[in-house]
Amino acid sequence: MINISKLYCGLAGESDYLRYSEANRFGPVIVYNCTARCNLRCLHCYSASQYDRADVELTTAEAKRMLAGLAEANCPVVLFSGGEPLLRSDVFELLAEAKRLGMRTVISTNGTVIDADTAKKLADVGLGYAGISLDGQQEFHDKFRRVAGAFKAALMAIENCRNAGIKTGLRFTITKANADQVPAVFDIAASEGVRRICYYHLIRTGRAKALAGQVPSAEQTRSVVDTIIEKTDEAVQKDSVDEVLTVGNHADGPYLLVRMERQNSEHYEKAKRLLMTNGGNKTGEKIGCVSWAGDVHPDQFWMNYSLGNVKEKSFGQIWHNSAEPVLSKLRNKSQFAESRCLGCRWFELCRANYRFLGSDPAVESWRNEPACYLTDDEISE
């Protein structure tokens, strides 16, 4: 995650201690995809979820043992996702258990099933934050999510969460089709009293594999990121946001610095120092994923490759296995990254999003996904 509001505008964020503190001794933040079921059929779904999907899920007892393993690994935050996490029948019990174990709990939801009663239950189990997906204005959002009424339901979820005292934020996935709706999402957030927005770059895994034509070009990506930066600056000046972040392409950090360098920004040196402290992409290090079936993945977009299963080994045994070939590469990118990355002046604060989208790391080629959009001049010393 690249915190635009902090780095560009100097605004402190709630999660700074996880990203920008030299004293950070926490283990990985874990995305727990607790179910494969979902009541929507979103075109970009990385887990290819659907309502009648019947994949085997960890039992309640197995999920609680998994959560205990995360706590032992010093995991600070568990993000319950899916599918739609609120379709799992024991989700409130698991949220309460994660909270009891000392971890902050977050959900990533489409919001369509958060009525007033559900919001109260979430508040009662100590939910720390609800990230609600919104991919544009009503017509586009419902079309992209492939269910009429999804937009209105998401807005109602925001209201219900607010009434229950739960912090909420918006999650937006950037595609060619909705790139022009970035400003509208800022407006929606302001009108709904939402003070946190996360803009996700499209990663073509799961159902999104079919969206090759929806991946923005380098020029379009730069334009979208410029818009996010400018709208964030405006929103900070109006005191209408607490955090605006981009997720999924660590070229955003260097690109932000290039822009700040050209503008002689007063925040440039501090932003550069903070990004160096963060150390760039931490897939397989400071972020990981556990699937509904108990498979451990380098992050939620790596569900094509399992590092091991928590029903067979503890999370810590899987996560700290230095002999695991994918983890070894992800944690030692300076030994295998392509020459353009290794020659980039920003490499140590970026470390790119190297991944392969097949199932065998010995056969599949690794690539920067999403692609870097910086020019050769911008990466040269």
mmCIF file of N, CA, C and O in Angstrom, residues 146-207:
data_model
loop_
_atom_site.group_PDB
_atom_site.id
_atom_site.type_symbol
_atom_site.label_atom_id
_atom_site.label_comp_id
_atom_site.label_asym_id
_atom_site.label_seq_id
_atom_site.Cartn_x
_atom_site.Cartn_y
_atom_site.Cartn_z
ATOM 1 N N ARG A 146 -22.447 -6.963 -11.524
ATOM 2 C CA ARG A 146 -23.381 -7.874 -12.201
ATOM 3 C C ARG A 146 -24.610 -8.214 -11.366
ATOM 4 O O ARG A 146 -25.223 -9.266 -11.537
ATOM 5 N N VAL A 147 -24.980 -7.309 -10.477
ATOM 6 C CA VAL A 147 -26.212 -7.462 -9.693
ATOM 7 C C VAL A 147 -26.827 -6.075 -9.498
ATOM 8 O O VAL A 147 -26.190 -5.180 -8.927
ATOM 9 N N ALA A 148 -28.060 -5.909 -9.953
ATOM 10 C CA ALA A 148 -28.754 -4.637 -9.773
ATOM 11 C C ALA A 148 -28.996 -4.383 -8.287
ATOM 12 O O ALA A 148 -29.320 -5.294 -7.525
ATOM 13 N N GLY A 149 -28.827 -3.134 -7.881
ATOM 14 C CA GLY A 149 -29.059 -2.767 -6.494
ATOM 15 C C GLY A 149 -27.829 -2.844 -5.612
ATOM 16 O O GLY A 149 -27.883 -2.471 -4.431
ATOM 17 N N ALA A 150 -26.710 -3.314 -6.156
ATOM 18 C CA ALA A 150 -25.493 -3.462 -5.347
ATOM 19 C C ALA A 150 -24.995 -2.114 -4.842
ATOM 20 O O ALA A 150 -24.505 -2.007 -3.711
ATOM 21 N N PHE A 151 -25.125 -1.084 -5.655
ATOM 22 C CA PHE A 151 -24.644 0.251 -5.263
ATOM 23 C C PHE A 151 -25.440 0.790 -4.077
ATOM 24 O O PHE A 151 -24.863 1.220 -3.069
ATOM 25 N N LYS A 152 -26.762 0.766 -4.175
ATOM 26 C CA LYS A 152 -27.591 1.270 -3.084
ATOM 27 C C LYS A 152 -27.367 0.476 -1.810
ATOM 28 O O LYS A 152 -27.356 1.039 -0.708
ATOM 29 N N ALA A 153 -27.174 -0.834 -1.943
ATOM 30 C CA ALA A 153 -26.929 -1.674 -0.766
ATOM 31 C C ALA A 153 -25.605 -1.324 -0.105
ATOM 32 O O ALA A 153 -25.492 -1.324 1.128
ATOM 33 N N ALA A 154 -24.589 -0.999 -0.922
ATOM 34 C CA ALA A 154 -23.288 -0.620 -0.366
ATOM 35 C C ALA A 154 -23.394 0.682 0.416
ATOM 36 O O ALA A 154 -22.808 0.821 1.498
ATOM 37 N N LEU A 155 -24.142 1.646 -0.120
ATOM 38 C CA LEU A 155 -24.327 2.910 0.595
ATOM 39 C C LEU A 155 -25.109 2.704 1.895
ATOM 40 O O LEU A 155 -24.806 3.332 2.922
ATOM 41 N N MET A 156 -26.097 1.814 1.861
ATOM 42 C CA MET A 156 -26.843 1.526 3.083
ATOM 43 C C MET A 156 -25.945 0.855 4.118
ATOM 44 O O MET A 156 -26.055 1.121 5.329
ATOM 45 N N ALA A 157 -25.022 0.009 3.654
ATOM 46 C CA ALA A 157 -24.072 -0.638 4.570
ATOM 47 C C ALA A 157 -23.204 0.403 5.258
ATOM 48 O O ALA A 157 -22.915 0.287 6.461
ATOM 49 N N ILE A 158 -22.776 1.414 4.513
ATOM 50 C CA ILE A 158 -21.968 2.492 5.102
ATOM 51 C C ILE A 158 -22.750 3.184 6.208
ATOM 52 O O ILE A 158 -22.235 3.420 7.308
ATOM 53 N N GLU A 159 -24.020 3.484 5.944
ATOM 54 C CA GLU A 159 -24.854 4.143 6.946
ATOM 55 C C GLU A 159 -25.051 3.257 8.172
ATOM 56 O O GLU A 159 -24.953 3.727 9.318
ATOM 57 N N ASN A 160 -25.298 1.965 7.947
ATOM 58 C CA ASN A 160 -25.516 1.052 9.062
ATOM 59 C C ASN A 160 -24.252 0.898 9.907
ATOM 60 O O ASN A 160 -24.331 0.853 11.144
ATOM 61 N N CYS A 161 -23.103 0.839 9.247
ATOM 62 C CA CYS A 161 -21.842 0.752 9.984
ATOM 63 C C CYS A 161 -21.596 2.024 10.788
ATOM 64 O O CYS A 161 -21.165 1.966 11.947
ATOM 65 N N ARG A 162 -21.851 3.162 10.174
ATOM 66 C CA ARG A 162 -21.659 4.430 10.875
ATOM 67 C C ARG A 162 -22.550 4.498 12.117
ATOM 68 O O ARG A 162 -22.107 4.908 13.196
ATOM 69 N N ASN A 163 -23.799 4.081 11.981
ATOM 70 C CA ASN A 163 -24.724 4.108 13.111
ATOM 71 C C ASN A 163 -24.287 3.164 14.228
ATOM 72 O O ASN A 163 -24.591 3.394 15.403
ATOM 73 N N ALA A 164 -23.549 2.095 13.834
ATOM 74 C CA ALA A 164 -23.076 1.129 14.820
ATOM 75 C C ALA A 164 -21.703 1.491 15.376
ATOM 76 O O ALA A 164 -21.163 0.775 16.226
ATOM 77 N N GLY A 165 -21.127 2.591 14.880
ATOM 78 C CA GLY A 165 -19.820 3.027 15.372
ATOM 79 C C GLY A 165 -18.643 2.323 14.748
ATOM 80 O O GLY A 165 -17.545 2.298 15.328
ATOM 81 N N ILE A 166 -18.835 1.755 13.552
ATOM 82 C CA ILE A 166 -17.758 1.028 12.867
ATOM 83 C C ILE A 166 -17.121 1.927 11.811
ATOM 84 O O ILE A 166 -17.820 2.522 10.974
ATOM 85 N N LYS A 167 -15.798 2.022 11.821
ATOM 86 C CA LYS A 167 -15.090 2.780 10.793
ATOM 87 C C LYS A 167 -15.234 2.081 9.446
ATOM 88 O O LYS A 167 -15.128 0.855 9.363
ATOM 89 N N THR A 168 -15.452 2.866 8.404
ATOM 90 C CA THR A 168 -15.605 2.293 7.074
ATOM 91 C C THR A 168 -14.696 3.005 6.085
ATOM 92 O O THR A 168 -14.259 4.132 6.304
ATOM 93 N N GLY A 169 -14.448 2.335 4.975
ATOM 94 C CA GLY A 169 -13.688 2.914 3.878
ATOM 95 C C GLY A 169 -14.182 2.350 2.570
ATOM 96 O O GLY A 169 -14.914 1.342 2.547
ATOM 97 N N LEU A 170 -13.807 2.980 1.462
ATOM 98 C CA LEU A 170 -14.187 2.509 0.136
ATOM 99 C C LEU A 170 -13.010 1.823 -0.540
ATOM 100 O O LEU A 170 -11.857 2.230 -0.362
ATOM 101 N N ARG A 171 -13.317 0.784 -1.316
ATOM 102 C CA ARG A 171 -12.309 0.034 -2.071
ATOM 103 C C ARG A 171 -12.717 0.075 -3.543
ATOM 104 O O ARG A 171 -13.823 -0.341 -3.890
ATOM 105 N N PHE A 172 -11.811 0.552 -4.390
ATOM 106 C CA PHE A 172 -12.100 0.784 -5.806
ATOM 107 C C PHE A 172 -11.028 0.091 -6.627
ATOM 108 O O PHE A 172 -9.832 0.282 -6.379
ATOM 109 N N THR A 173 -11.421 -0.727 -7.603
ATOM 110 C CA THR A 173 -10.451 -1.389 -8.482
ATOM 111 C C THR A 173 -10.390 -0.647 -9.815
ATOM 112 O O THR A 173 -11.417 -0.455 -10.484
ATOM 113 N N ILE A 174 -9.182 -0.228 -10.197
ATOM 114 C CA ILE A 174 -8.982 0.603 -11.381
ATOM 115 C C ILE A 174 -8.953 -0.255 -12.650
ATOM 116 O O ILE A 174 -8.157 -1.186 -12.779
ATOM 117 N N THR A 175 -9.834 0.064 -13.597
ATOM 118 C CA THR A 175 -9.828 -0.556 -14.920
ATOM 119 C C THR A 175 -9.932 0.553 -15.970
ATOM 120 O O THR A 175 -10.169 1.719 -15.641
ATOM 121 N N LYS A 176 -9.769 0.172 -17.226
ATOM 122 C CA LYS A 176 -9.959 1.159 -18.291
ATOM 123 C C LYS A 176 -11.372 1.741 -18.251
ATOM 124 O O LYS A 176 -11.586 2.927 -18.497
ATOM 125 N N ALA A 177 -12.340 0.884 -17.917
ATOM 126 C CA ALA A 177 -13.743 1.286 -17.998
ATOM 127 C C ALA A 177 -14.153 2.284 -16.925
ATOM 128 O O ALA A 177 -15.076 3.075 -17.139
ATOM 129 N N ASN A 178 -13.484 2.246 -15.758
ATOM 130 C CA ASN A 178 -13.925 3.144 -14.682
ATOM 131 C C ASN A 178 -12.864 4.140 -14.240
ATOM 132 O O ASN A 178 -13.024 4.826 -13.226
ATOM 133 N N ALA A 179 -11.768 4.237 -15.001
ATOM 134 C CA ALA A 179 -10.686 5.150 -14.619
ATOM 135 C C ALA A 179 -11.181 6.592 -14.497
ATOM 136 O O ALA A 179 -10.693 7.361 -13.657
ATOM 137 N N ASP A 180 -12.178 6.947 -15.307
ATOM 138 C CA ASP A 180 -12.678 8.323 -15.264
ATOM 139 C C ASP A 180 -13.604 8.578 -14.071
ATOM 140 O O ASP A 180 -14.038 9.714 -13.849
ATOM 141 N N GLN A 181 -13.885 7.537 -13.271
ATOM 142 C CA GLN A 181 -14.794 7.688 -12.137
ATOM 143 C C GLN A 181 -14.068 7.871 -10.805
ATOM 144 O O GLN A 181 -14.716 7.938 -9.758
ATOM 145 N N VAL A 182 -12.744 7.965 -10.855
ATOM 146 C CA VAL A 182 -11.978 8.204 -9.629
ATOM 147 C C VAL A 182 -12.464 9.460 -8.896
ATOM 148 O O VAL A 182 -12.700 9.432 -7.679
ATOM 149 N N PRO A 183 -12.646 10.610 -9.590
ATOM 150 C CA PRO A 183 -13.137 11.792 -8.876
ATOM 151 C C PRO A 183 -14.516 11.583 -8.255
ATOM 152 O O PRO A 183 -14.791 12.088 -7.156
ATOM 153 N N ALA A 184 -15.366 10.828 -8.934
ATOM 154 C CA ALA A 184 -16.713 10.586 -8.410
ATOM 155 C C ALA A 184 -16.666 9.826 -7.095
ATOM 156 O O ALA A 184 -17.496 10.059 -6.206
ATOM 157 N N VAL A 185 -15.707 8.917 -6.949
ATOM 158 C CA VAL A 185 -15.588 8.149 -5.708
ATOM 159 C C VAL A 185 -15.159 9.055 -4.559
ATOM 160 O O VAL A 185 -15.619 8.887 -3.419
ATOM 161 N N PHE A 186 -14.286 10.021 -4.828
ATOM 162 C CA PHE A 186 -13.966 11.021 -3.802
ATOM 163 C C PHE A 186 -15.232 11.768 -3.375
ATOM 164 O O PHE A 186 -15.457 12.013 -2.182
ATOM 165 N N ASP A 187 -16.064 12.127 -4.351
ATOM 166 C CA ASP A 187 -17.295 12.853 -4.045
ATOM 167 C C ASP A 187 -18.253 11.988 -3.225
ATOM 168 O O ASP A 187 -18.882 12.475 -2.270
ATOM 169 N N ILE A 188 -18.380 10.720 -3.603
ATOM 170 C CA ILE A 188 -19.259 9.805 -2.869
ATOM 171 C C ILE A 188 -18.764 9.652 -1.432
ATOM 172 O O ILE A 188 -19.549 9.701 -0.476
ATOM 173 N N ALA A 189 -17.456 9.483 -1.272
ATOM 174 C CA ALA A 189 -16.888 9.337 0.064
ATOM 175 C C ALA A 189 -17.195 10.558 0.919
ATOM 176 O O ALA A 189 -17.605 10.445 2.086
ATOM 177 N N ALA A 190 -17.021 11.741 0.333
ATOM 178 C CA ALA A 190 -17.268 12.973 1.085
ATOM 179 C C ALA A 190 -18.741 13.096 1.474
ATOM 180 O O ALA A 190 -19.067 13.464 2.610
ATOM 181 N N SER A 191 -19.634 12.764 0.550
ATOM 182 C CA SER A 191 -21.069 12.897 0.831
ATOM 183 C C SER A 191 -21.544 11.877 1.854
ATOM 184 O O SER A 191 -22.514 12.134 2.583
ATOM 185 N N GLU A 192 -20.870 10.723 1.930
ATOM 186 C CA GLU A 192 -21.268 9.673 2.866
ATOM 187 C C GLU A 192 -20.494 9.719 4.178
ATOM 188 O O GLU A 192 -20.708 8.884 5.064
ATOM 189 N N GLY A 193 -19.581 10.666 4.302
ATOM 190 C CA GLY A 193 -18.801 10.771 5.529
ATOM 191 C C GLY A 193 -17.744 9.699 5.674
ATOM 192 O O GLY A 193 -17.283 9.398 6.784
ATOM 193 N N VAL A 194 -17.313 9.112 4.547
ATOM 194 C CA VAL A 194 -16.269 8.082 4.560
ATOM 195 C C VAL A 194 -14.912 8.768 4.405
ATOM 196 O O VAL A 194 -14.701 9.529 3.464
ATOM 197 N N ARG A 195 -13.973 8.453 5.278
ATOM 198 C CA ARG A 195 -12.714 9.201 5.316
ATOM 199 C C ARG A 195 -11.502 8.361 4.908
ATOM 200 O O ARG A 195 -10.372 8.775 5.108
ATOM 201 N N ARG A 196 -11.752 7.204 4.342
ATOM 202 C CA ARG A 196 -10.631 6.363 3.877
ATOM 203 C C ARG A 196 -11.008 5.747 2.534
ATOM 204 O O ARG A 196 -12.097 5.188 2.381
ATOM 205 N N ILE A 197 -10.101 5.849 1.560
ATOM 206 C CA ILE A 197 -10.329 5.270 0.230
ATOM 207 C C ILE A 197 -9.082 4.508 -0.189
ATOM 208 O O ILE A 197 -7.966 5.030 -0.101
ATOM 209 N N CYS A 198 -9.282 3.281 -0.678
ATOM 210 C CA CYS A 198 -8.183 2.481 -1.234
ATOM 211 C C CYS A 198 -8.448 2.249 -2.716
ATOM 212 O O CYS A 198 -9.509 1.720 -3.078
ATOM 213 N N TYR A 199 -7.496 2.651 -3.555
ATOM 214 C CA TYR A 199 -7.590 2.424 -4.997
ATOM 215 C C TYR A 199 -6.678 1.259 -5.371
ATOM 216 O O TYR A 199 -5.461 1.348 -5.234
ATOM 217 N N TYR A 200 -7.266 0.168 -5.837
ATOM 218 C CA TYR A 200 -6.534 -1.042 -6.190
ATOM 219 C C TYR A 200 -6.243 -1.082 -7.689
ATOM 220 O O TYR A 200 -7.140 -0.876 -8.510
ATOM 221 N N HIS A 201 -5.001 -1.381 -8.037
ATOM 222 C CA HIS A 201 -4.681 -1.670 -9.430
ATOM 223 C C HIS A 201 -5.215 -3.056 -9.781
ATOM 224 O O HIS A 201 -5.221 -3.964 -8.936
ATOM 225 N N LEU A 202 -5.661 -3.227 -11.008
ATOM 226 C CA LEU A 202 -6.202 -4.507 -11.456
ATOM 227 C C LEU A 202 -5.084 -5.532 -11.594
ATOM 228 O O LEU A 202 -4.089 -5.296 -12.281
ATOM 229 N N ILE A 203 -5.253 -6.679 -10.933
ATOM 230 C CA ILE A 203 -4.313 -7.799 -11.066
ATOM 231 C C ILE A 203 -5.073 -8.956 -11.687
ATOM 232 O O ILE A 203 -6.104 -9.386 -11.169
ATOM 233 N N ARG A 204 -4.563 -9.463 -12.790
ATOM 234 C CA ARG A 204 -5.317 -10.435 -13.581
ATOM 235 C C ARG A 204 -5.113 -11.865 -13.064
ATOM 236 O O ARG A 204 -4.339 -12.656 -13.587
ATOM 237 N N THR A 205 -5.872 -12.155 -12.021
ATOM 238 C CA THR A 205 -5.908 -13.499 -11.485
ATOM 239 C C THR A 205 -7.354 -13.800 -11.143
ATOM 240 O O THR A 205 -8.178 -12.897 -11.007
ATOM 241 N N GLY A 206 -7.713 -15.071 -11.028
ATOM 242 C CA GLY A 206 -9.111 -15.429 -10.831
ATOM 243 C C GLY A 206 -9.929 -15.069 -12.053
ATOM 244 O O GLY A 206 -9.510 -15.268 -13.189
ATOM 245 N N ARG A 207 -11.128 -14.491 -11.836
ATOM 246 C CA ARG A 207 -11.965 -14.118 -12.974
ATOM 247 C C ARG A 207 -11.372 -12.971 -13.766
ATOM 248 O O ARG A 207 -11.706 -12.765 -14.944
#
